[in-house]
Short mmCIF file of C-alpha atoms in Angstrom, two decimals:
data_model
loop_
_atom_site.label_atom_id
_atom_site.label_comp_id
_atom_site.label_asym_id
_atom_site.label_seq_id
_atom_site.Cartn_x
_atom_site.Cartn_y
_atom_site.Cartn_z
CA MET A 1 44.72 -110.79 97.70
CA GLN A 2 43.79 -114.33 98.73
CA LYS A 3 40.46 -113.04 100.08
CA SER A 4 39.73 -111.36 96.74
CA LEU A 5 40.43 -114.52 94.79
CA PHE A 6 38.29 -116.49 97.22
CA LYS A 7 35.43 -114.03 96.62
CA LEU A 8 35.70 -114.60 92.87
CA THR A 9 35.49 -118.35 93.30
CA LEU A 10 32.60 -118.07 95.72
CA LEU A 11 30.68 -115.61 93.52
CA ALA A 12 31.15 -117.78 90.43
CA THR A 13 29.82 -120.79 92.32
CA LEU A 14 26.81 -118.84 93.56
CA ILE A 15 25.95 -117.49 90.09
CA LEU A 16 26.18 -120.90 88.50
CA GLY A 17 24.32 -122.66 91.31
CA VAL A 18 21.47 -120.27 91.98
CA SER A 19 19.15 -121.70 89.33
CA ALA A 20 19.67 -125.25 90.63
CA CYS A 21 18.80 -124.50 94.29
CA SER A 22 15.14 -125.50 94.31
CA GLY A 23 15.07 -127.44 97.58
CA ASP A 24 17.00 -128.82 100.52
CA ASN A 25 17.13 -132.45 99.36
CA LYS A 26 19.65 -133.39 96.71
CA THR A 27 20.01 -136.57 94.74
CA THR A 28 23.42 -138.11 94.15
CA ASP A 29 23.36 -136.73 90.59
CA GLU A 30 22.60 -133.24 91.85
CA SER A 31 25.47 -133.39 94.33
CA ALA A 32 27.82 -134.55 91.60
CA ALA A 33 26.68 -131.72 89.35
CA SER A 34 27.26 -129.24 92.16
CA SER A 35 30.77 -130.62 92.65
CA ASP A 36 31.49 -130.30 88.93
CA ALA A 37 30.27 -126.68 88.93
CA LYS A 38 32.68 -125.84 91.74
CA ALA A 39 35.54 -127.45 89.83
CA ALA A 40 34.70 -125.69 86.59
CA LYS A 41 36.59 -122.55 85.59
CA THR A 42 34.32 -119.54 85.50
CA LEU A 43 35.23 -116.05 84.31
CA LEU A 44 33.11 -113.08 85.37
CA TYR A 45 33.30 -110.05 83.09
CA CYS A 46 31.92 -106.75 84.39
CA SER A 47 30.44 -105.41 81.15
CA GLU A 48 29.36 -101.80 80.70
CA GLY A 49 25.88 -102.25 79.28
CA SER A 50 23.18 -104.52 77.92
CA PRO A 51 23.47 -105.52 74.26
CA ALA A 52 20.77 -104.41 71.85
CA GLY A 53 20.60 -108.00 70.60
CA PHE A 54 22.61 -111.12 69.77
CA ASP A 55 22.61 -111.04 65.96
CA PRO A 56 25.85 -109.20 65.10
CA ALA A 57 24.70 -108.55 61.52
CA GLN A 58 22.23 -105.95 62.81
CA TYR A 59 24.56 -103.89 64.99
CA THR A 60 27.67 -101.73 65.01
CA ALA A 61 28.46 -101.19 68.71
CA GLY A 62 31.21 -102.90 70.66
CA THR A 63 28.78 -103.69 73.48
CA ASP A 64 26.75 -105.82 71.07
CA PHE A 65 29.73 -107.52 69.42
CA ASP A 66 31.38 -108.34 72.77
CA ALA A 67 28.21 -110.10 73.91
CA SER A 68 27.36 -111.85 70.64
CA ALA A 69 29.96 -112.13 67.90
CA TYR A 70 33.09 -113.05 69.84
CA PRO A 71 31.73 -115.63 72.28
CA ILE A 72 29.06 -117.24 70.09
CA TYR A 73 30.13 -116.99 66.44
CA ASN A 74 33.05 -117.28 64.02
CA GLY A 75 33.87 -115.49 60.80
CA LEU A 76 35.22 -116.93 57.57
CA VAL A 77 38.38 -115.06 58.45
CA GLN A 78 39.13 -113.48 61.83
CA PHE A 79 41.48 -110.95 63.37
CA LYS A 80 44.20 -112.04 65.73
CA ARG A 81 43.28 -111.24 69.31
CA ASP A 82 45.88 -108.49 69.67
CA GLY A 83 46.25 -107.23 66.10
CA THR A 84 44.67 -106.24 62.80
CA GLU A 85 46.13 -109.14 60.82
CA ILE A 86 43.55 -111.61 59.50
CA GLN A 87 43.89 -115.36 59.95
CA PRO A 88 41.80 -118.37 58.90
CA GLY A 89 38.50 -118.91 60.68
CA LEU A 90 35.75 -121.02 59.16
CA ALA A 91 37.63 -120.74 55.87
CA GLU A 92 40.87 -122.73 56.10
CA SER A 93 42.21 -120.98 53.01
CA TRP A 94 41.13 -118.83 50.07
CA ASP A 95 42.23 -118.00 46.54
CA ILE A 96 41.83 -114.69 44.71
CA SER A 97 41.53 -114.53 40.92
CA GLU A 98 44.05 -112.58 38.86
CA ASP A 99 41.57 -109.78 38.22
CA GLY A 100 40.94 -109.46 41.97
CA LYS A 101 37.19 -110.02 41.66
CA THR A 102 36.62 -113.69 42.53
CA TYR A 103 37.32 -115.18 45.96
CA THR A 104 37.22 -118.95 46.37
CA PHE A 105 36.82 -119.99 50.01
CA ASN A 106 37.88 -123.47 51.11
CA LEU A 107 35.82 -124.19 54.21
CA ARG A 108 36.91 -125.94 57.39
CA LYS A 109 35.46 -129.43 57.85
CA GLY A 110 34.16 -130.95 61.07
CA VAL A 111 32.97 -127.65 62.60
CA LYS A 112 30.01 -128.06 64.96
CA PHE A 113 27.31 -125.52 65.76
CA GLY A 114 26.65 -125.12 69.46
CA LYS A 115 23.86 -127.26 70.88
CA THR A 116 21.30 -125.37 72.98
CA ASP A 117 17.99 -126.14 74.65
CA TYR A 118 16.24 -124.58 71.64
CA PHE A 119 18.29 -126.03 68.76
CA THR A 120 20.09 -129.32 68.15
CA PRO A 121 22.10 -129.24 64.91
CA SER A 122 21.83 -132.31 62.68
CA ARG A 123 24.89 -131.50 60.54
CA ASP A 124 28.24 -129.73 60.58
CA PHE A 125 28.92 -126.26 59.24
CA ASN A 126 29.07 -126.21 55.44
CA ALA A 127 28.68 -124.02 52.35
CA ASP A 128 24.94 -123.57 52.91
CA ASP A 129 25.63 -121.58 56.08
CA LEU A 130 28.04 -119.21 54.34
CA ILE A 131 25.60 -118.70 51.46
CA PHE A 132 22.74 -118.04 53.87
CA THR A 133 24.81 -115.45 55.76
CA LEU A 134 25.99 -113.57 52.68
CA LYS A 135 22.59 -113.58 50.96
CA ARG A 136 20.94 -112.32 54.12
CA LEU A 137 23.45 -109.45 54.29
CA THR A 138 23.13 -108.45 50.66
CA ASN A 139 19.68 -109.34 49.27
CA PRO A 140 16.54 -107.64 50.68
CA ASP A 141 14.40 -110.12 48.71
CA PHE A 142 16.06 -113.14 50.32
CA GLU A 143 13.35 -115.39 51.81
CA PHE A 144 14.51 -115.02 55.41
CA ASN A 145 14.71 -111.23 55.06
CA LYS A 146 11.12 -111.10 53.88
CA ALA A 147 10.04 -113.13 56.91
CA TYR A 148 12.19 -111.09 59.31
CA PRO A 149 13.05 -107.66 57.87
CA ALA A 150 16.10 -106.18 59.56
CA GLU A 151 18.62 -103.46 58.86
CA PHE A 152 22.28 -104.35 58.30
CA PRO A 153 24.10 -101.02 58.71
CA TYR A 154 27.63 -102.34 58.28
CA SER A 155 26.84 -104.34 55.16
CA VAL A 156 24.98 -101.44 53.57
CA GLY A 157 27.50 -98.84 54.72
CA MET A 158 30.32 -100.80 53.10
CA GLY A 159 28.33 -101.28 49.92
CA LEU A 160 28.30 -105.11 50.05
CA PRO A 161 24.87 -105.43 48.38
CA ASP A 162 26.26 -103.53 45.38
CA ILE A 163 29.74 -105.07 45.43
CA ILE A 164 28.83 -108.78 45.52
CA SER A 165 27.50 -109.92 42.15
CA ASN A 166 27.36 -113.71 42.62
CA ILE A 167 27.62 -116.34 45.36
CA GLU A 168 28.20 -119.85 44.03
CA LYS A 169 28.28 -123.15 45.89
CA VAL A 170 30.96 -125.25 44.21
CA ASP A 171 30.53 -128.12 46.67
CA ASP A 172 29.72 -128.57 50.35
CA TYR A 173 33.04 -127.04 51.40
CA THR A 174 33.86 -124.63 48.57
CA VAL A 175 32.17 -121.30 47.81
CA LYS A 176 33.01 -118.73 45.13
CA VAL A 177 32.12 -115.09 45.73
CA THR A 178 32.39 -112.81 42.71
CA LEU A 179 32.50 -109.02 42.99
CA ASN A 180 31.35 -106.40 40.51
CA GLU A 181 34.58 -104.50 41.04
CA VAL A 182 37.87 -104.79 42.88
CA ASN A 183 37.32 -104.08 46.58
CA ALA A 184 40.62 -103.75 48.41
CA PRO A 185 39.28 -104.13 51.98
CA PHE A 186 36.90 -107.02 51.16
CA LEU A 187 38.68 -109.72 53.21
CA GLN A 188 39.28 -107.31 56.11
CA ASN A 189 35.57 -106.48 56.05
CA LEU A 190 34.58 -110.16 56.16
CA ALA A 191 36.69 -110.54 59.31
CA MET A 192 34.44 -108.04 61.08
CA PRO A 193 31.73 -109.30 63.46
CA PHE A 194 28.79 -108.24 61.31
CA ALA A 195 29.79 -110.93 58.77
CA TYR A 196 30.11 -113.81 61.26
CA ILE A 197 28.37 -116.99 60.14
CA ASN A 198 24.82 -118.06 61.02
CA SER A 199 23.31 -121.54 60.79
CA ALA A 200 21.10 -121.99 57.75
CA GLU A 201 19.55 -125.06 59.37
CA TYR A 202 18.58 -123.02 62.45
CA ALA A 203 17.14 -120.31 60.19
CA ASP A 204 15.00 -122.94 58.44
CA GLN A 205 13.74 -124.14 61.82
CA LEU A 206 12.84 -120.57 62.81
CA MET A 207 10.97 -119.98 59.56
CA ALA A 208 9.07 -123.24 59.88
CA SER A 209 7.89 -122.27 63.37
CA GLY A 210 7.31 -118.58 62.61
CA ASN A 211 9.95 -117.52 65.16
CA GLU A 212 12.39 -115.70 62.87
CA PRO A 213 13.16 -112.90 65.43
CA ASP A 214 14.73 -115.55 67.67
CA ILE A 215 17.85 -115.30 65.52
CA ASN A 216 18.44 -112.10 67.51
CA ASN A 217 17.26 -113.40 70.90
CA LYS A 218 18.33 -117.04 70.93
CA PRO A 219 21.61 -117.13 68.99
CA VAL A 220 23.31 -120.19 67.51
CA GLY A 221 26.88 -120.15 66.24
CA THR A 222 30.07 -122.17 65.85
CA GLY A 223 32.00 -120.10 68.41
CA PRO A 224 33.86 -120.99 71.59
CA PHE A 225 30.84 -120.53 73.87
CA VAL A 226 27.16 -121.43 73.76
CA PHE A 227 24.53 -118.90 74.80
CA THR A 228 22.64 -120.01 77.92
CA SER A 229 20.57 -117.11 79.24
CA TYR A 230 20.18 -113.33 79.36
CA GLN A 231 18.61 -111.04 81.92
CA LYS A 232 18.67 -107.42 80.73
CA ASP A 233 20.79 -105.08 82.84
CA ALA A 234 21.79 -108.03 85.03
CA GLN A 235 23.77 -110.83 83.39
CA ILE A 236 24.45 -112.96 80.31
CA ARG A 237 25.57 -116.55 80.75
CA TYR A 238 27.49 -118.81 78.38
CA THR A 239 29.00 -122.27 78.63
CA LYS A 240 31.97 -123.69 76.78
CA ASN A 241 31.14 -125.26 73.43
CA PRO A 242 32.35 -128.85 74.02
CA ASP A 243 32.67 -129.46 70.28
CA TYR A 244 34.48 -126.24 69.41
CA TRP A 245 36.90 -126.73 66.50
CA ASP A 246 39.66 -124.79 68.30
CA LYS A 247 38.82 -126.04 71.80
CA ASP A 248 42.48 -126.38 72.85
CA ASN A 249 42.53 -122.58 72.92
CA ILE A 250 39.52 -122.31 75.30
CA TYR A 251 40.30 -122.59 79.01
CA ILE A 252 37.06 -121.28 80.54
CA ASP A 253 34.09 -123.54 81.24
CA ASN A 254 31.60 -120.81 82.09
CA LEU A 255 31.56 -117.17 80.99
CA VAL A 256 29.31 -114.67 82.75
CA PHE A 257 28.79 -111.04 81.73
CA VAL A 258 27.86 -109.16 84.92
CA ILE A 259 26.25 -106.02 83.50
CA THR A 260 27.48 -103.06 85.56
CA LYS A 261 26.82 -99.67 84.02
CA ASP A 262 28.75 -97.57 86.57
CA SER A 263 32.47 -97.62 85.78
CA ALA A 264 33.41 -96.88 89.40
CA VAL A 265 31.42 -99.89 90.54
CA ARG A 266 33.13 -102.04 87.91
CA ALA A 267 36.53 -100.93 89.18
CA GLN A 268 35.49 -101.69 92.76
CA LYS A 269 34.24 -105.15 91.82
CA VAL A 270 37.54 -106.15 90.21
CA GLN A 271 39.49 -104.90 93.23
CA ALA A 272 37.09 -106.62 95.63
CA GLY A 273 37.34 -109.93 93.81
CA GLU A 274 33.80 -109.82 92.42
CA CYS A 275 34.78 -109.71 88.73
CA HIS A 276 37.77 -111.01 86.79
CA VAL A 277 37.82 -108.40 84.01
CA SER A 278 36.50 -104.85 83.66
CA ALA A 279 36.90 -102.45 80.71
CA TYR A 280 36.17 -98.79 79.89
CA PRO A 281 37.19 -97.09 83.16
CA LYS A 282 37.19 -93.34 83.67
CA PRO A 283 40.70 -91.85 83.87
CA ALA A 284 40.37 -90.94 87.55
CA GLU A 285 39.74 -94.60 88.41
CA ILE A 286 42.90 -95.83 86.71
CA GLU A 287 45.35 -94.20 89.11
CA SER A 288 43.30 -95.39 92.08
CA VAL A 289 43.37 -99.00 90.90
CA LYS A 290 47.11 -98.79 90.22
CA LYS A 291 47.73 -97.55 93.76
CA SER A 292 45.53 -100.22 95.34
CA GLY A 293 47.61 -103.07 93.92
CA LYS A 294 44.48 -105.23 93.96
CA ALA A 295 44.14 -105.58 90.18
CA THR A 296 46.31 -105.69 87.10
CA VAL A 297 46.10 -102.58 84.91
CA LEU A 298 46.59 -103.23 81.19
CA ASP A 299 46.75 -100.35 78.72
CA GLN A 300 47.81 -99.43 75.19
CA PRO A 301 47.25 -96.55 72.73
CA GLY A 302 43.72 -96.69 71.38
CA PHE A 303 42.81 -97.22 67.74
CA ASN A 304 39.84 -94.89 68.10
CA VAL A 305 38.37 -91.40 67.77
CA GLY A 306 35.77 -89.52 69.82
CA TYR A 307 33.90 -86.73 68.07
CA VAL A 308 31.06 -84.20 68.13
CA GLY A 309 28.82 -84.87 65.12
CA TYR A 310 26.66 -82.16 63.51
CA ASN A 311 23.50 -83.34 61.74
CA VAL A 312 23.79 -81.41 58.48
CA GLU A 313 20.20 -82.25 57.52
CA LYS A 314 18.98 -79.97 60.32
CA PRO A 315 18.45 -76.48 58.81
CA LYS A 316 20.40 -74.66 61.52
CA LEU A 317 23.40 -77.00 61.12
CA SER A 318 23.39 -77.23 57.33
CA ASP A 319 25.20 -73.85 57.25
CA LEU A 320 28.98 -74.35 57.28
CA LYS A 321 29.42 -71.06 59.15
CA VAL A 322 27.36 -72.41 62.06
CA ARG A 323 29.45 -75.58 62.21
CA GLN A 324 32.65 -73.53 62.05
CA ALA A 325 31.41 -71.32 64.87
CA LEU A 326 30.51 -74.30 67.08
CA ASP A 327 33.90 -75.86 66.32
CA MET A 328 35.88 -72.68 67.12
CA ALA A 329 33.98 -72.12 70.36
CA ILE A 330 35.06 -75.47 71.82
CA ASN A 331 37.91 -75.27 74.31
CA LYS A 332 39.22 -78.65 73.22
CA ASP A 333 42.31 -78.62 75.45
CA ALA A 334 40.23 -77.99 78.57
CA ILE A 335 37.77 -80.74 77.69
CA ILE A 336 40.49 -83.29 76.95
CA ASN A 337 42.25 -82.47 80.22
CA ALA A 338 39.03 -82.88 82.19
CA VAL A 339 37.48 -85.85 80.38
CA TYR A 340 40.52 -87.89 79.33
CA GLN A 341 43.10 -86.47 81.76
CA SER A 342 46.42 -88.12 80.92
CA GLU A 343 44.72 -90.77 78.79
CA GLY A 344 43.83 -88.68 75.71
CA LEU A 345 45.49 -87.30 72.58
CA LYS A 346 43.90 -84.38 70.72
CA ALA A 347 42.24 -85.57 67.49
CA THR A 348 42.51 -83.61 64.24
CA ASN A 349 41.43 -86.23 61.71
CA PRO A 350 38.53 -88.70 61.57
CA MET A 351 40.96 -91.57 62.19
CA PRO A 352 43.96 -92.07 64.53
CA PRO A 353 47.59 -91.28 63.63
CA THR A 354 48.45 -95.00 63.75
CA GLN A 355 46.14 -95.73 60.79
CA TRP A 356 47.99 -95.84 57.48
CA GLY A 357 46.71 -93.13 55.15
CA TYR A 358 46.50 -90.55 57.96
CA ASP A 359 47.07 -86.96 56.74
CA ASP A 360 49.42 -85.33 59.24
CA SER A 361 49.27 -81.95 57.48
CA LEU A 362 45.75 -81.13 58.74
CA LYS A 363 45.30 -78.61 61.57
CA ASP A 364 42.40 -77.62 63.80
CA ALA A 365 40.97 -74.12 63.61
CA PRO A 366 42.16 -72.10 66.62
CA TYR A 367 39.96 -71.73 69.71
CA ASP A 368 38.44 -68.27 69.16
CA VAL A 369 35.25 -67.28 71.01
CA GLU A 370 35.01 -63.82 69.45
CA LYS A 371 35.33 -65.10 65.89
CA ALA A 372 32.79 -67.83 66.69
CA LYS A 373 30.34 -65.17 67.92
CA ALA A 374 30.81 -63.21 64.70
CA LEU A 375 30.19 -66.29 62.54
CA ILE A 376 27.02 -67.20 64.44
CA LYS A 377 25.72 -63.67 64.01
CA GLU A 378 26.67 -63.64 60.33
CA ALA A 379 24.74 -66.89 59.85
CA GLY A 380 21.69 -65.38 61.57
CA ALA A 381 21.82 -68.04 64.27
CA ASP A 382 21.83 -65.79 67.35
CA ASN A 383 20.25 -67.51 70.38
CA MET A 384 20.09 -70.81 68.50
CA ASN A 385 18.62 -73.77 70.43
CA ILE A 386 19.99 -77.25 69.79
CA ASP A 387 19.74 -80.69 71.35
CA LEU A 388 23.13 -82.13 72.34
CA TRP A 389 23.05 -85.90 72.76
CA TYR A 390 25.57 -87.63 75.03
CA MET A 391 26.23 -91.34 75.45
CA PRO A 392 24.92 -93.15 78.55
CA VAL A 393 27.93 -95.51 78.61
CA GLN A 394 31.69 -95.24 78.83
CA ARG A 395 33.48 -96.18 75.64
CA PRO A 396 37.21 -96.26 74.82
CA TYR A 397 36.86 -93.10 72.74
CA ASN A 398 34.90 -91.19 75.41
CA PRO A 399 35.24 -92.17 79.07
CA ASN A 400 32.85 -89.48 80.37
CA ALA A 401 30.38 -88.26 77.76
CA LYS A 402 28.17 -86.44 80.26
CA LEU A 403 31.05 -84.27 81.48
CA MET A 404 32.05 -83.53 77.90
CA ALA A 405 28.47 -82.54 77.07
CA GLU A 406 28.30 -80.21 80.07
CA MET A 407 31.55 -78.52 79.06
CA LEU A 408 30.37 -78.13 75.45
CA GLN A 409 27.13 -76.66 76.73
CA ALA A 410 29.08 -74.06 78.71
CA ASP A 411 31.40 -73.27 75.77
CA TRP A 412 28.51 -72.76 73.36
CA ALA A 413 26.58 -70.63 75.82
CA LYS A 414 29.41 -68.08 75.48
CA ILE A 415 28.47 -67.55 71.83
CA GLY A 416 24.72 -67.48 72.38
CA VAL A 417 23.97 -71.11 71.55
CA ASN A 418 21.66 -72.91 73.97
CA ALA A 419 22.33 -76.64 74.11
CA LYS A 420 19.82 -78.94 75.78
CA LEU A 421 21.43 -82.18 77.01
CA VAL A 422 19.71 -85.41 75.93
CA THR A 423 20.50 -89.10 76.42
CA TYR A 424 18.82 -92.50 76.10
CA GLU A 425 19.55 -96.12 76.95
CA TRP A 426 22.47 -97.20 74.75
CA GLY A 427 20.59 -99.35 72.26
CA GLU A 428 17.87 -96.72 71.90
CA TYR A 429 20.50 -93.99 71.58
CA LEU A 430 22.10 -95.72 68.61
CA LYS A 431 18.78 -96.57 66.96
CA ARG A 432 17.54 -92.97 67.19
CA ALA A 433 20.91 -91.60 66.07
CA ALA A 434 20.81 -93.75 62.92
CA LYS A 435 17.40 -92.27 62.12
CA GLY A 436 18.82 -88.74 62.28
CA GLU A 437 17.03 -87.51 65.40
CA PRO A 438 19.90 -85.62 67.14
CA ASP A 439 20.96 -82.08 66.27
CA VAL A 440 24.43 -82.67 67.68
CA ILE A 441 25.69 -86.00 68.97
CA LEU A 442 28.64 -87.25 70.98
CA ALA A 443 29.84 -90.45 69.38
CA GLY A 444 33.02 -92.20 68.36
CA TRP A 445 34.56 -95.22 66.74
CA THR A 446 37.12 -97.89 67.37
CA GLY A 447 38.64 -99.24 64.16
CA ASP A 448 37.25 -102.58 63.05
CA ASN A 449 39.67 -103.82 60.42
CA GLY A 450 42.83 -101.71 60.14
CA ASP A 451 41.79 -100.13 56.83
CA PRO A 452 41.15 -96.37 56.23
CA ASP A 453 37.87 -97.26 54.53
CA ASN A 454 36.57 -98.41 57.91
CA TRP A 455 36.71 -94.80 59.10
CA LEU A 456 36.01 -92.76 55.99
CA GLY A 457 33.57 -95.14 54.32
CA SER A 458 31.81 -96.63 57.33
CA LEU A 459 31.29 -93.32 59.12
CA LEU A 460 31.14 -90.59 56.49
CA SER A 461 30.11 -92.01 53.12
CA CYS A 462 26.72 -91.40 51.52
CA ASP A 463 25.96 -95.14 51.83
CA ALA A 464 26.46 -94.89 55.60
CA VAL A 465 23.67 -92.30 56.05
CA GLY A 466 21.00 -94.14 58.02
CA GLY A 467 23.71 -96.33 59.55
CA ASN A 468 26.88 -95.09 61.20
CA ASN A 469 26.92 -91.70 59.47
CA TYR A 470 25.14 -89.85 62.28
CA SER A 471 25.97 -86.47 60.73
CA ARG A 472 24.05 -87.56 57.61
CA TRP A 473 26.74 -85.77 55.60
CA CYS A 474 26.85 -86.79 51.93
CA ASN A 475 29.55 -84.98 49.95
CA LYS A 476 29.94 -86.33 46.41
CA ASP A 477 33.59 -85.28 46.03
CA PHE A 478 34.49 -86.96 49.31
CA ASP A 479 32.41 -90.01 48.41
CA ASN A 480 34.04 -90.43 44.99
CA LEU A 481 37.50 -90.43 46.58
CA VAL A 482 36.48 -93.04 49.15
CA MET A 483 34.90 -95.25 46.49
CA LYS A 484 37.99 -94.90 44.30
CA GLY A 485 40.19 -95.88 47.25
CA ARG A 486 38.24 -99.12 47.61
CA GLN A 487 38.71 -100.08 43.98
CA VAL A 488 42.49 -100.06 43.75
CA THR A 489 44.91 -102.39 45.47
CA ASN A 490 48.02 -100.20 45.25
CA GLN A 491 48.40 -98.75 48.73
CA ASP A 492 50.18 -95.57 47.60
CA GLU A 493 47.29 -94.75 45.26
CA ARG A 494 44.82 -95.44 48.04
CA VAL A 495 46.72 -93.11 50.39
CA ASP A 496 46.48 -90.27 47.85
CA ASP A 497 42.69 -90.71 47.64
CA TYR A 498 42.25 -90.87 51.40
CA VAL A 499 44.43 -87.81 52.05
CA GLN A 500 42.29 -85.76 49.67
CA ALA A 501 39.14 -87.09 51.32
CA GLN A 502 40.38 -86.08 54.77
CA GLN A 503 41.05 -82.55 53.50
CA ILE A 504 37.46 -82.24 52.26
CA PHE A 505 36.23 -83.54 55.63
CA LYS A 506 38.23 -80.90 57.48
CA GLU A 507 36.98 -78.12 55.22
CA GLN A 508 33.32 -79.13 55.54
CA LEU A 509 33.33 -80.02 59.28
CA PRO A 510 30.59 -82.62 59.66
CA TRP A 511 32.37 -83.33 62.96
CA THR A 512 34.55 -81.67 65.49
CA THR A 513 37.12 -84.37 66.17
CA MET A 514 37.91 -84.46 69.90
CA ALA A 515 40.36 -87.14 71.04
CA HIS A 516 42.02 -90.50 70.63
CA SER A 517 42.21 -92.26 73.98
CA VAL A 518 44.42 -94.79 75.68
CA VAL A 519 42.52 -98.06 76.21
CA THR A 520 42.70 -99.52 79.71
CA VAL A 521 41.42 -102.84 81.09
CA PHE A 522 41.48 -104.06 84.70
CA THR A 523 41.94 -107.76 85.40
CA ALA A 524 42.09 -109.83 88.56
CA PRO A 525 45.60 -111.08 89.41
CA ASN A 526 44.72 -114.67 88.52
CA VAL A 527 43.62 -113.85 84.94
CA VAL A 528 46.16 -115.12 82.41
CA ASP A 529 46.79 -113.89 78.85
CA PHE A 530 43.96 -111.40 78.45
CA LYS A 531 44.89 -109.21 75.47
CA ILE A 532 43.68 -105.74 74.56
CA SER A 533 42.54 -105.70 70.95
CA PRO A 534 43.43 -102.61 68.90
CA LEU A 535 40.02 -103.08 67.30
CA GLY A 536 38.20 -102.67 70.62
CA ALA A 537 37.08 -106.29 70.99
CA VAL A 538 36.71 -107.86 74.42
CA ARG A 539 37.44 -111.54 73.79
CA PHE A 540 37.90 -114.53 76.05
CA ASP A 541 39.29 -117.14 73.68
CA GLY A 542 42.83 -117.87 74.85
CA VAL A 543 42.17 -116.41 78.32
CA ASN A 544 42.70 -118.54 81.44
CA VAL A 545 41.84 -118.21 85.12
CA GLU A 546 44.32 -119.77 87.51
#
């Protein structure tokens, strides 16, 4: 154990010192700096993949948020590390009008943006930064959006451009946001990473120099850490923000993401003392790590769902009978046993049983190969060829997508369906999926805000087509129920709407829901107070290394 901890210390020192080792002769200042680096607390996180970028507004994947939103930025409101309850962030407090349509945010004073080698802020965070962020998310004609067009799938999928009618600066630390209609999950949505706050001053600098895309490559935020460098598929480096407004809750001086795509290698690195934290293991690795005693194994029921999505815009999959046949031909029990082992619960609904509004009356169609064959023949889809996309990374909702794809391929071959397996690098996979390229796709979701709308609206609404709705399913009856559920604040009424929506989903089968998984994280023995977030976030505020 002592050797492992020594390795961690040694590796952290080497990573931090490698860029400074340019010669044999050192000045007194260089020696002092080297001594400080050794004394500094460094946490090495074995991450599962490279982020697609560092502007959380543009993305929806946990890999991107873990690398950008949580270390670098803050939201107006934020989720507690280990829960779905919101708490003040850059807004110290807020008031909601009697009609539920106007939110007045009272902003925190004295908040500093991180200073980098490419941007030195001249002022503190204020109302201009909030207004810039919200206008960028909601107005395609906003000046910065014209200079740097980008897609904001979360904002669009949740209907924010249509919901927000006015953004008013009352003074430097007060902003009023008025909605066109009551939107029950509005505050929960603002706590999500896509709505974290950018610097308007930095944006002005980028526009003046013609470097607008740097908002995605060279991020600036008010968060606990400052972005230092990124080498794709290798590492991301951050340093502690010395002026962070909640700095008493930050114990790490240097944070390094060691990008390690192979989950088995990640598990080995934590046990060998080469990483402090590793997430998204395969089930078979969990028991091995427990037996080794060389790492701490943290786990809790996951707030997630893994699914098989059918692109209903593809002619062969637009027929409900074809989707029913594919669904019935899947030996779900066998797949869950092989892919999730003891870490999975069969999924029936598009959200987990722990989400309020879950309809526990729904049932899966029985596994029936002969009936599936008959349906395929009836639909005239004998010897159908489809592309089946599987994820190149391990996620909480699917620890082994390749194995699942291979088992689906074998199941569908029994009914005369030929599935060709396809995958891409993770960022490319998501980009192509949003454009509707796959026939059938393995995907999933970890809840972002504790509200049913985050599942039904974000993943299955008409607005989410082109974003997170990879099935490109747009059912007006379903959509009307989801929209209605957003516009009332009475939870019982919302539950009624969401139950009806889930029933339509199950009848129309845009997905085969597969499993909800247990979430497991490995940590080194000297890591203190790492918490698993039910929302899938990997965060290092509040975490210490002894």
